[in-house]
Protein backbone atom coordinates (compact mmCIF):
# COMPACT_ATOMS: atom_id res chain seq x y z
CA UNK A 1 0.00 0.00 0.00
CA UNK A 2 1.30 3.46 -0.90
CA UNK A 3 0.56 6.33 1.42
CA UNK A 4 0.78 10.05 0.70
CA UNK A 5 0.83 11.36 4.24
CA UNK A 6 2.45 8.47 6.08
CA UNK A 7 5.64 6.49 5.92
CA UNK A 8 5.29 2.85 6.88
CA UNK A 9 8.23 0.63 7.61
CA UNK A 10 7.99 -2.91 8.87
CA UNK A 11 11.06 -3.92 10.86
CA UNK A 12 10.85 -7.44 12.22
CA UNK A 13 7.67 -7.62 14.29
CA UNK A 14 7.34 -3.83 14.63
CA UNK A 15 5.22 -1.64 12.35
CA UNK A 16 6.69 1.86 12.30
CA UNK A 17 4.33 4.60 11.13
CA UNK A 18 5.58 8.15 10.65
CA UNK A 19 3.17 11.02 10.02
CA UNK A 20 4.63 12.68 6.95
CA UNK A 21 3.46 16.13 5.97
CA UNK A 22 6.62 18.03 6.84
CA UNK A 23 5.77 21.32 5.15
CA UNK A 24 2.69 21.61 7.40
CA UNK A 25 4.30 20.29 10.60
CA UNK A 26 2.18 17.15 10.17
CA UNK A 27 -1.11 19.03 10.54
CA UNK A 28 -3.70 16.29 10.66
CA UNK A 29 -5.74 16.59 7.48
CA UNK A 30 -8.56 14.24 6.49
CA UNK A 31 -6.36 12.45 3.96
CA UNK A 32 -3.79 11.67 6.63
CA UNK A 33 -6.37 10.42 9.09
CA UNK A 34 -7.99 8.22 6.41
CA UNK A 35 -4.56 6.76 5.68
CA UNK A 36 -3.81 6.25 9.37
CA UNK A 37 -7.02 4.25 9.66
CA UNK A 38 -6.03 2.08 6.69
CA UNK A 39 -2.46 1.61 7.92
CA UNK A 40 -3.65 0.54 11.36
CA UNK A 41 -6.08 -1.92 9.71
CA UNK A 42 -3.15 -3.29 7.73
CA UNK A 43 -0.84 -3.67 10.75
CA UNK A 44 -3.58 -5.09 12.95
CA UNK A 45 -4.37 -7.75 10.32
CA UNK A 46 -0.71 -8.69 9.85
CA UNK A 47 0.06 -11.77 11.97
CA UNK A 48 3.74 -10.88 11.85
CA UNK A 49 3.30 -7.58 13.71
CA UNK A 50 3.44 -7.52 17.50
CA UNK A 51 3.72 -3.80 18.23
CA UNK A 52 3.08 -0.51 16.42
CA UNK A 53 5.12 2.66 16.73
CA UNK A 54 3.62 6.01 15.75
CA UNK A 55 5.91 8.96 15.29
CA UNK A 56 6.20 12.27 13.48
CA UNK A 57 9.28 14.21 12.44
CA UNK A 58 12.13 15.61 14.51
CA UNK A 59 10.37 19.00 14.51
CA UNK A 60 6.76 18.01 15.01
CA UNK A 61 4.82 14.95 16.04
CA UNK A 62 1.81 16.93 14.78
CA UNK A 63 0.85 20.59 15.15
CA UNK A 64 -2.84 19.78 15.45
CA UNK A 65 -5.86 19.38 13.23
CA UNK A 66 -5.47 21.02 9.84
CA UNK A 67 -6.80 24.51 10.53
CA UNK A 68 -6.91 25.33 6.79
CA UNK A 69 -9.26 22.43 6.24
CA UNK A 70 -11.63 23.10 9.14
CA UNK A 71 -11.68 26.90 9.30
CA UNK A 72 -14.77 27.13 7.09
CA UNK A 73 -16.44 24.02 8.47
CA UNK A 74 -19.93 24.63 9.85
CA UNK A 75 -21.78 22.78 12.59
CA UNK A 76 -23.79 20.68 10.13
CA UNK A 77 -20.63 19.75 8.18
CA UNK A 78 -18.91 18.58 11.36
CA UNK A 79 -21.99 16.76 12.59
CA UNK A 80 -22.86 15.06 9.31
CA UNK A 81 -19.40 13.77 8.57
CA UNK A 82 -18.89 12.94 12.26
CA UNK A 83 -15.69 14.95 12.34
CA UNK A 84 -12.97 13.22 14.40
CA UNK A 85 -15.05 10.13 15.16
CA UNK A 86 -15.14 8.91 11.56
CA UNK A 87 -11.41 8.68 10.91
CA UNK A 88 -9.33 9.64 13.97
CA UNK A 89 -10.25 6.91 16.36
CA UNK A 90 -8.92 3.70 14.80
CA UNK A 91 -6.09 3.76 17.37
CA UNK A 92 -8.69 3.40 20.13
CA UNK A 93 -9.89 0.08 18.79
CA UNK A 94 -6.41 -1.23 17.98
CA UNK A 95 -5.85 -4.40 20.00
CA UNK A 96 -2.10 -4.47 19.49
CA UNK A 97 -0.01 -2.02 21.53
CA UNK A 98 0.64 1.36 19.95
CA UNK A 99 3.51 3.50 21.24
CA UNK A 100 3.75 7.21 20.42
CA UNK A 101 7.30 8.50 19.93
CA UNK A 102 6.94 12.26 20.20
CA UNK A 103 9.51 14.89 19.22
CA UNK A 104 8.84 18.60 18.83
CA UNK A 105 5.30 19.94 18.72
CA UNK A 106 2.40 17.79 19.88
CA UNK A 107 -0.27 20.45 19.83
CA UNK A 108 -4.04 20.18 19.80
CA UNK A 109 -5.00 17.07 17.82
CA UNK A 110 -1.32 16.06 17.86
CA UNK A 111 -1.34 15.87 21.64
CA UNK A 112 -4.70 14.10 21.51
CA UNK A 113 -3.46 11.57 18.96
CA UNK A 114 -0.41 10.83 21.11
CA UNK A 115 -2.70 10.36 24.11
CA UNK A 116 -4.84 7.85 22.16
CA UNK A 117 -1.74 5.63 21.98
CA UNK A 118 -0.98 3.23 24.82
CA UNK A 119 1.95 5.26 26.08
CA UNK A 120 4.18 8.10 25.01
CA UNK A 121 7.97 8.18 24.86
CA UNK A 122 9.02 11.81 24.48
CA UNK A 123 12.15 13.41 23.11
CA UNK A 124 13.61 16.05 25.41
CA UNK A 125 12.51 18.71 22.87
CA UNK A 126 8.86 17.61 22.89
CA UNK A 127 6.20 20.19 23.71
CA UNK A 128 2.60 19.39 24.48
CA UNK A 129 -0.31 21.80 24.35
CA UNK A 130 -4.06 22.04 23.87
CA UNK A 131 -4.19 25.49 22.23
CA UNK A 132 -7.72 25.18 20.84
CA UNK A 133 -9.02 27.84 23.23
CA UNK A 134 -6.94 30.38 21.31
CA UNK A 135 -8.72 29.40 18.08
CA UNK A 136 -12.21 29.78 19.46
CA UNK A 137 -12.86 26.06 19.88
CA UNK A 138 -12.13 23.38 22.42
CA UNK A 139 -10.19 20.12 22.30
CA UNK A 140 -12.44 17.67 20.47
CA UNK A 141 -10.42 14.49 20.06
CA UNK A 142 -10.35 13.52 23.70
CA UNK A 143 -8.07 16.25 25.09
CA UNK A 144 -10.29 17.33 27.97
CA UNK A 145 -10.81 13.70 28.99
CA UNK A 146 -7.49 11.93 28.43
CA UNK A 147 -5.32 14.83 29.59
CA UNK A 148 -7.35 15.06 32.78
CA UNK A 149 -6.98 11.34 33.43
CA UNK A 150 -3.24 11.55 32.73
CA UNK A 151 -2.21 14.68 34.63
CA UNK A 152 -5.13 15.40 36.98
CA UNK A 153 -7.71 18.15 37.02
CA UNK A 154 -5.61 21.15 38.07
CA UNK A 155 -2.98 20.83 35.36
CA UNK A 156 -5.42 19.69 32.64
CA UNK A 157 -7.75 22.57 33.42
CA UNK A 158 -4.90 25.08 33.34
CA UNK A 159 -3.46 23.68 30.10
CA UNK A 160 -6.83 23.58 28.30
CA UNK A 161 -7.95 26.99 29.56
CA UNK A 162 -4.71 28.82 28.76
CA UNK A 163 -3.35 26.82 25.81
CA UNK A 164 0.14 27.07 27.30
CA UNK A 165 2.88 24.64 26.31
CA UNK A 166 4.19 21.92 28.59
CA UNK A 167 7.73 20.69 27.97
CA UNK A 168 8.86 17.08 28.08
CA UNK A 169 10.18 17.20 31.66
CA UNK A 170 6.96 18.68 32.99
CA UNK A 171 4.97 16.12 30.98
CA UNK A 172 7.00 13.30 32.50
CA UNK A 173 6.67 14.64 36.03
CA UNK A 174 2.91 15.03 35.49
CA UNK A 175 2.49 11.45 34.23
CA UNK A 176 1.62 12.23 30.62
CA UNK A 177 4.68 10.49 29.21
CA UNK A 178 6.32 7.24 30.22
CA UNK A 179 9.88 8.36 29.61
CA UNK A 180 11.94 11.25 28.22
CA UNK A 181 14.98 10.49 26.09
CA UNK A 182 17.50 12.67 24.23
CA UNK A 183 15.96 13.76 20.91
CA UNK A 184 18.73 12.09 18.89
CA UNK A 185 17.93 8.73 20.49
CA UNK A 186 14.12 8.89 20.34
CA UNK A 187 13.51 6.51 17.46
CA UNK A 188 16.20 4.07 18.52
CA UNK A 189 14.83 3.96 22.04
CA UNK A 190 11.17 3.74 21.04
CA UNK A 191 11.97 1.04 18.48
CA UNK A 192 13.90 -1.01 21.07
CA UNK A 193 10.90 -0.72 23.41
CA UNK A 194 8.47 -1.78 20.66
CA UNK A 195 10.77 -4.62 19.60
CA UNK A 196 10.94 -5.91 23.17
CA UNK A 197 7.14 -5.88 23.54
CA UNK A 198 6.82 -7.63 20.15
CA UNK A 199 8.97 -10.55 21.32
CA UNK A 200 6.50 -11.41 24.06
CA UNK A 201 3.42 -13.54 23.51
CA UNK A 202 1.02 -11.39 21.47
CA UNK A 203 -2.16 -12.70 23.14
CA UNK A 204 -0.64 -11.99 26.57
CA UNK A 205 0.37 -8.48 25.47
CA UNK A 206 -3.17 -7.90 24.18
CA UNK A 207 -4.65 -9.15 27.45
CA UNK A 208 -2.40 -6.83 29.47
CA UNK A 209 -3.45 -3.90 27.30
CA UNK A 210 -7.13 -4.74 27.75
CA UNK A 211 -6.71 -5.09 31.51
CA UNK A 212 -4.86 -1.79 31.99
CA UNK A 213 -7.48 -0.01 29.87
CA UNK A 214 -10.22 -1.59 32.00
CA UNK A 215 -8.83 0.37 34.96
CA UNK A 216 -10.26 3.52 33.33
CA UNK A 217 -13.65 2.05 32.49
CA UNK A 218 -14.69 0.20 35.62
CA UNK A 219 -14.71 0.08 39.40
CA UNK A 220 -11.74 -1.54 41.14
CA UNK A 221 -13.81 -4.65 41.88
CA UNK A 222 -14.89 -5.04 38.25
CA UNK A 223 -11.37 -4.34 37.02
CA UNK A 224 -9.87 -6.91 39.38
CA UNK A 225 -12.43 -9.50 38.31
CA UNK A 226 -11.66 -8.80 34.64
CA UNK A 227 -7.92 -9.12 35.31
CA UNK A 228 -8.40 -12.37 37.24
CA UNK A 229 -10.42 -13.91 34.39
CA UNK A 230 -7.79 -12.87 31.84
CA UNK A 231 -5.08 -14.24 34.12
CA UNK A 232 -6.90 -17.58 34.30
CA UNK A 233 -7.32 -17.52 30.50
CA UNK A 234 -3.55 -17.05 30.03
CA UNK A 235 -3.08 -20.59 31.41
CA UNK A 236 -4.82 -21.83 28.27
CA UNK A 237 -2.01 -20.52 26.06
CA UNK A 238 0.82 -22.59 24.61
CA UNK A 239 2.97 -19.55 25.30
CA UNK A 240 2.36 -19.84 29.05
CA UNK A 241 3.63 -23.44 29.00
CA UNK A 242 6.62 -22.35 26.91
CA UNK A 243 7.42 -19.26 29.04
CA UNK A 244 7.36 -21.14 32.34
CA UNK A 245 9.15 -24.21 30.93
CA UNK A 246 11.87 -21.97 29.53
CA UNK A 247 12.35 -20.39 32.97
CA UNK A 248 12.61 -23.79 34.65
CA UNK A 249 14.98 -25.10 31.96
CA UNK A 250 17.12 -21.94 32.21
CA UNK A 251 16.74 -21.03 28.52
CA UNK A 252 15.08 -18.23 26.56
CA UNK A 253 11.40 -18.64 25.73
CA UNK A 254 10.33 -18.90 22.12
CA UNK A 255 6.77 -17.66 21.92
CA UNK A 256 4.41 -18.77 19.15
CA UNK A 257 1.76 -16.12 19.87
CA UNK A 258 -0.95 -18.60 20.69
N1 LIG B 1 -3.05 23.46 10.58
C1 LIG B 1 -2.69 23.83 9.36
N2 LIG B 1 -1.46 24.28 9.06
C2 LIG B 1 -0.56 24.32 10.05
C3 LIG B 1 -0.87 23.94 11.37
C4 LIG B 1 -2.19 23.48 11.62
N3 LIG B 1 -2.57 23.06 12.84
N4 LIG B 1 0.23 24.10 12.15
C5 LIG B 1 1.19 24.56 11.34
N5 LIG B 1 0.72 24.70 10.07
C6 LIG B 1 1.43 25.17 8.88
C7 LIG B 1 1.61 26.66 8.90
O1 LIG B 1 0.45 27.31 8.43
C8 LIG B 1 2.78 26.81 7.97
O2 LIG B 1 2.33 26.66 6.66
P1 LIG B 1 2.84 27.69 5.49
O3 LIG B 1 4.33 27.53 5.48
O4 LIG B 1 2.19 27.19 4.25
O5 LIG B 1 2.41 29.04 5.94
C9 LIG B 1 3.63 25.60 8.28
O6 LIG B 1 2.75 24.64 8.89
C10 LIG B 1 4.74 25.86 9.26
O7 LIG B 1 4.18 26.46 10.41
P2 LIG B 1 4.69 27.83 11.04
O8 LIG B 1 3.58 28.40 11.87
O9 LIG B 1 5.25 28.71 9.98
O10 LIG B 1 5.89 27.30 11.97
P3 LIG B 1 6.44 27.94 13.31
O11 LIG B 1 7.65 27.17 13.65
O12 LIG B 1 6.54 29.42 13.18
O13 LIG B 1 5.29 27.66 14.42
C11 LIG B 1 3.69 26.32 15.60
C12 LIG B 1 4.99 26.35 14.79
C13 LIG B 1 3.35 24.87 15.88
C14 LIG B 1 3.89 27.07 16.91
C15 LIG B 1 2.56 27.00 14.80
O14 LIG B 1 2.54 26.46 13.49
C16 LIG B 1 1.20 26.83 15.37
O15 LIG B 1 0.86 27.48 16.35
N6 LIG B 1 0.35 25.95 14.76
C17 LIG B 1 -1.02 25.75 15.16
C18 LIG B 1 -1.10 24.96 16.45
C19 LIG B 1 -2.55 24.79 16.87
O16 LIG B 1 -3.23 25.73 17.20
N7 LIG B 1 -3.02 23.54 16.83
C20 LIG B 1 -4.36 23.22 17.19
C21 LIG B 1 -5.19 23.05 15.98
S1 LIG B 1 -6.91 22.71 16.39
PDB file of N, CA and C and ligand atoms in Angstrom, residues 21-25 27-28 59 63-68 70 105 107-109 131-132 135 137 165, ligand 1:
ATOM      1  N   UNK A  21       3.958  14.955   6.690  1.00  0.00           N
ATOM      2  CA  UNK A  21       3.462  16.128   5.971  1.00  0.00           C
ATOM      3  C   UNK A  21       4.341  17.290   6.453  1.00  0.00           C
ATOM      4  N   UNK A  22       5.640  17.167   6.156  1.00  0.00           N
ATOM      5  CA  UNK A  22       6.621  18.028   6.837  1.00  0.00           C
ATOM      6  C   UNK A  22       6.388  19.517   6.615  1.00  0.00           C
ATOM      7  N   UNK A  23       5.927  19.885   5.416  1.00  0.00           N
ATOM      8  CA  UNK A  23       5.768  21.322   5.146  1.00  0.00           C
ATOM      9  C   UNK A  23       4.660  21.940   5.986  1.00  0.00           C
ATOM     10  N   UNK A  24       3.790  21.118   6.553  1.00  0.00           N
ATOM     11  CA  UNK A  24       2.691  21.611   7.405  1.00  0.00           C
ATOM     12  C   UNK A  24       2.827  21.094   8.836  1.00  0.00           C
ATOM     13  N   UNK A  25       4.049  20.771   9.232  1.00  0.00           N
ATOM     14  CA  UNK A  25       4.296  20.286  10.601  1.00  0.00           C
ATOM     15  C   UNK A  25       3.340  19.149  10.983  1.00  0.00           C
ATOM     16  N   UNK A  27       0.283  18.681  10.226  1.00  0.00           N
ATOM     17  CA  UNK A  27      -1.110  19.031  10.541  1.00  0.00           C
ATOM     18  C   UNK A  27      -2.001  17.897  10.042  1.00  0.00           C
ATOM     19  N   UNK A  28      -2.944  17.522  10.879  1.00  0.00           N
ATOM     20  CA  UNK A  28      -3.703  16.291  10.663  1.00  0.00           C
ATOM     21  C   UNK A  28      -4.895  16.562   9.749  1.00  0.00           C
ATOM     22  N   UNK A  59      10.866  17.671  14.139  1.00  0.00           N
ATOM     23  CA  UNK A  59      10.366  18.996  14.513  1.00  0.00           C
ATOM     24  C   UNK A  59       8.948  18.964  15.075  1.00  0.00           C
ATOM     25  N   UNK A  63       1.226  19.266  14.624  1.00  0.00           N
ATOM     26  CA  UNK A  63       0.851  20.592  15.155  1.00  0.00           C
ATOM     27  C   UNK A  63      -0.664  20.777  15.197  1.00  0.00           C
ATOM     28  N   UNK A  64      -1.393  19.667  15.249  1.00  0.00           N
ATOM     29  CA  UNK A  64      -2.838  19.778  15.445  1.00  0.00           C
ATOM     30  C   UNK A  64      -3.650  19.446  14.216  1.00  0.00           C
ATOM     31  N   UNK A  65      -4.960  19.563  14.369  1.00  0.00           N
ATOM     32  CA  UNK A  65      -5.860  19.379  13.230  1.00  0.00           C
ATOM     33  C   UNK A  65      -5.505  20.417  12.178  1.00  0.00           C
ATOM     34  N   UNK A  66      -5.806  20.105  10.924  1.00  0.00           N
ATOM     35  CA  UNK A  66      -5.467  21.022   9.835  1.00  0.00           C
ATOM     36  C   UNK A  66      -6.440  22.212   9.854  1.00  0.00           C
ATOM     37  N   UNK A  67      -5.934  23.331  10.356  1.00  0.00           N
ATOM     38  CA  UNK A  67      -6.799  24.510  10.535  1.00  0.00           C
ATOM     39  C   UNK A  67      -7.316  25.014   9.187  1.00  0.00           C
ATOM     40  N   UNK A  68      -6.480  24.940   8.141  1.00  0.00           N
ATOM     41  CA  UNK A  68      -6.910  25.332   6.788  1.00  0.00           C
ATOM     42  C   UNK A  68      -8.170  24.591   6.389  1.00  0.00           C
ATOM     43  N   UNK A  70     -10.413  23.029   8.299  1.00  0.00           N
ATOM     44  CA  UNK A  70     -11.630  23.096   9.135  1.00  0.00           C
ATOM     45  C   UNK A  70     -12.094  24.519   9.434  1.00  0.00           C
ATOM     46  N   UNK A 105       6.665  19.527  18.370  1.00  0.00           N
ATOM     47  CA  UNK A 105       5.299  19.940  18.723  1.00  0.00           C
ATOM     48  C   UNK A 105       4.321  18.769  18.745  1.00  0.00           C
ATOM     49  N   UNK A 107       0.711  19.423  19.467  1.00  0.00           N
ATOM     50  CA  UNK A 107      -0.271  20.448  19.831  1.00  0.00           C
ATOM     51  C   UNK A 107      -1.672  20.021  19.405  1.00  0.00           C
ATOM     52  N   UNK A 108      -2.652  20.420  20.166  1.00  0.00           N
ATOM     53  CA  UNK A 108      -4.040  20.178  19.801  1.00  0.00           C
ATOM     54  C   UNK A 108      -4.276  18.706  19.473  1.00  0.00           C
ATOM     55  N   UNK A 109      -4.752  18.455  18.247  1.00  0.00           N
ATOM     56  CA  UNK A 109      -5.003  17.075  17.821  1.00  0.00           C
ATOM     57  C   UNK A 109      -3.753  16.210  17.874  1.00  0.00           C
ATOM     58  N   UNK A 131      -4.000  24.053  22.466  1.00  0.00           N
ATOM     59  CA  UNK A 131      -4.187  25.492  22.227  1.00  0.00           C
ATOM     60  C   UNK A 131      -5.518  25.863  21.581  1.00  0.00           C
ATOM     61  N   UNK A 132      -6.453  24.924  21.550  1.00  0.00           N
ATOM     62  CA  UNK A 132      -7.716  25.181  20.843  1.00  0.00           C
ATOM     63  C   UNK A 132      -8.431  26.431  21.343  1.00  0.00           C
ATOM     64  N   UNK A 135      -8.130  29.402  19.423  1.00  0.00           N
ATOM     65  CA  UNK A 135      -8.717  29.397  18.081  1.00  0.00           C
ATOM     66  C   UNK A 135     -10.244  29.504  18.139  1.00  0.00           C
ATOM     67  N   UNK A 137     -12.211  27.383  19.740  1.00  0.00           N
ATOM     68  CA  UNK A 137     -12.856  26.063  19.877  1.00  0.00           C
ATOM     69  C   UNK A 137     -12.281  25.382  21.125  1.00  0.00           C
ATOM     70  N   UNK A 165       2.112  25.838  26.665  1.00  0.00           N
ATOM     71  CA  UNK A 165       2.882  24.640  26.306  1.00  0.00           C
ATOM     72  C   UNK A 165       3.493  23.991  27.553  1.00  0.00           C
TER      73      UNK A 165
HETATM   74  N1  LIG B   1      -3.052  23.456  10.585  1.00  0.00           N
HETATM   75  C1  LIG B   1      -2.694  23.833   9.358  1.00  0.00           C
HETATM   76  N2  LIG B   1      -1.455  24.276   9.056  1.00  0.00           N
HETATM   77  C2  LIG B   1      -0.565  24.321  10.054  1.00  0.00           C
HETATM   78  C3  LIG B   1      -0.867  23.942  11.369  1.00  0.00           C
HETATM   79  C4  LIG B   1      -2.187  23.483  11.619  1.00  0.00           C
HETATM   80  N3  LIG B   1      -2.567  23.060  12.838  1.00  0.00           N
HETATM   81  N4  LIG B   1       0.226  24.101  12.145  1.00  0.00           N
HETATM   82  C5  LIG B   1       1.187  24.564  11.342  1.00  0.00           C
HETATM   83  N5  LIG B   1       0.717  24.703  10.070  1.00  0.00           N
HETATM   84  C6  LIG B   1       1.434  25.168   8.884  1.00  0.00           C
HETATM   85  C7  LIG B   1       1.613  26.663   8.902  1.00  0.00           C
HETATM   86  O1  LIG B   1       0.445  27.309   8.434  1.00  0.00           O
HETATM   87  C8  LIG B   1       2.780  26.806   7.967  1.00  0.00           C
HETATM   88  O2  LIG B   1       2.331  26.661   6.656  1.00  0.00           O
HETATM   89  P1  LIG B   1       2.844  27.691   5.485  1.00  0.00           P
HETATM   90  O3  LIG B   1       4.334  27.529   5.484  1.00  0.00           O
HETATM   91  O4  LIG B   1       2.186  27.192   4.247  1.00  0.00           O
HETATM   92  O5  LIG B   1       2.411  29.042   5.943  1.00  0.00           O
HETATM   93  C9  LIG B   1       3.628  25.596   8.284  1.00  0.00           C
HETATM   94  O6  LIG B   1       2.751  24.642   8.886  1.00  0.00           O
HETATM   95  C10 LIG B   1       4.740  25.862   9.260  1.00  0.00           C
HETATM   96  O7  LIG B   1       4.177  26.458  10.408  1.00  0.00           O
HETATM   97  P2  LIG B   1       4.693  27.827  11.041  1.00  0.00           P
HETATM   98  O8  LIG B   1       3.580  28.397  11.866  1.00  0.00           O
HETATM   99  O9  LIG B   1       5.250  28.707   9.979  1.00  0.00           O
HETATM  100  O10 LIG B   1       5.886  27.302  11.966  1.00  0.00           O
HETATM  101  P3  LIG B   1       6.441  27.939  13.306  1.00  0.00           P
HETATM  102  O11 LIG B   1       7.654  27.174  13.650  1.00  0.00           O
HETATM  103  O12 LIG B   1       6.537  29.422  13.181  1.00  0.00           O
HETATM  104  O13 LIG B   1       5.291  27.662  14.420  1.00  0.00           O
HETATM  105  C11 LIG B   1       3.686  26.323  15.604  1.00  0.00           C
HETATM  106  C12 LIG B   1       4.993  26.351  14.786  1.00  0.00           C
HETATM  107  C13 LIG B   1       3.350  24.868  15.878  1.00  0.00           C
HETATM  108  C14 LIG B   1       3.887  27.073  16.913  1.00  0.00           C
HETATM  109  C15 LIG B   1       2.564  27.001  14.801  1.00  0.00           C
HETATM  110  O14 LIG B   1       2.545  26.458  13.492  1.00  0.00           O
HETATM  111  C16 LIG B   1       1.195  26.830  15.368  1.00  0.00           C
HETATM  112  O15 LIG B   1       0.856  27.478  16.355  1.00  0.00           O
HETATM  113  N6  LIG B   1       0.350  25.946  14.759  1.00  0.00           N
HETATM  114  C17 LIG B   1      -1.017  25.752  15.157  1.00  0.00           C
HETATM  115  C18 LIG B   1      -1.101  24.961  16.453  1.00  0.00           C
HETATM  116  C19 LIG B   1      -2.551  24.792  16.867  1.00  0.00           C
HETATM  117  O16 LIG B   1      -3.226  25.733  17.201  1.00  0.00           O
HETATM  118  N7  LIG B   1      -3.018  23.545  16.829  1.00  0.00           N
HETATM  119  C20 LIG B   1      -4.356  23.218  17.189  1.00  0.00           C
HETATM  120  C21 LIG B   1      -5.194  23.046  15.985  1.00  0.00           C
HETATM  121  S1  LIG B   1      -6.915  22.712  16.385  1.00  0.00           S
END
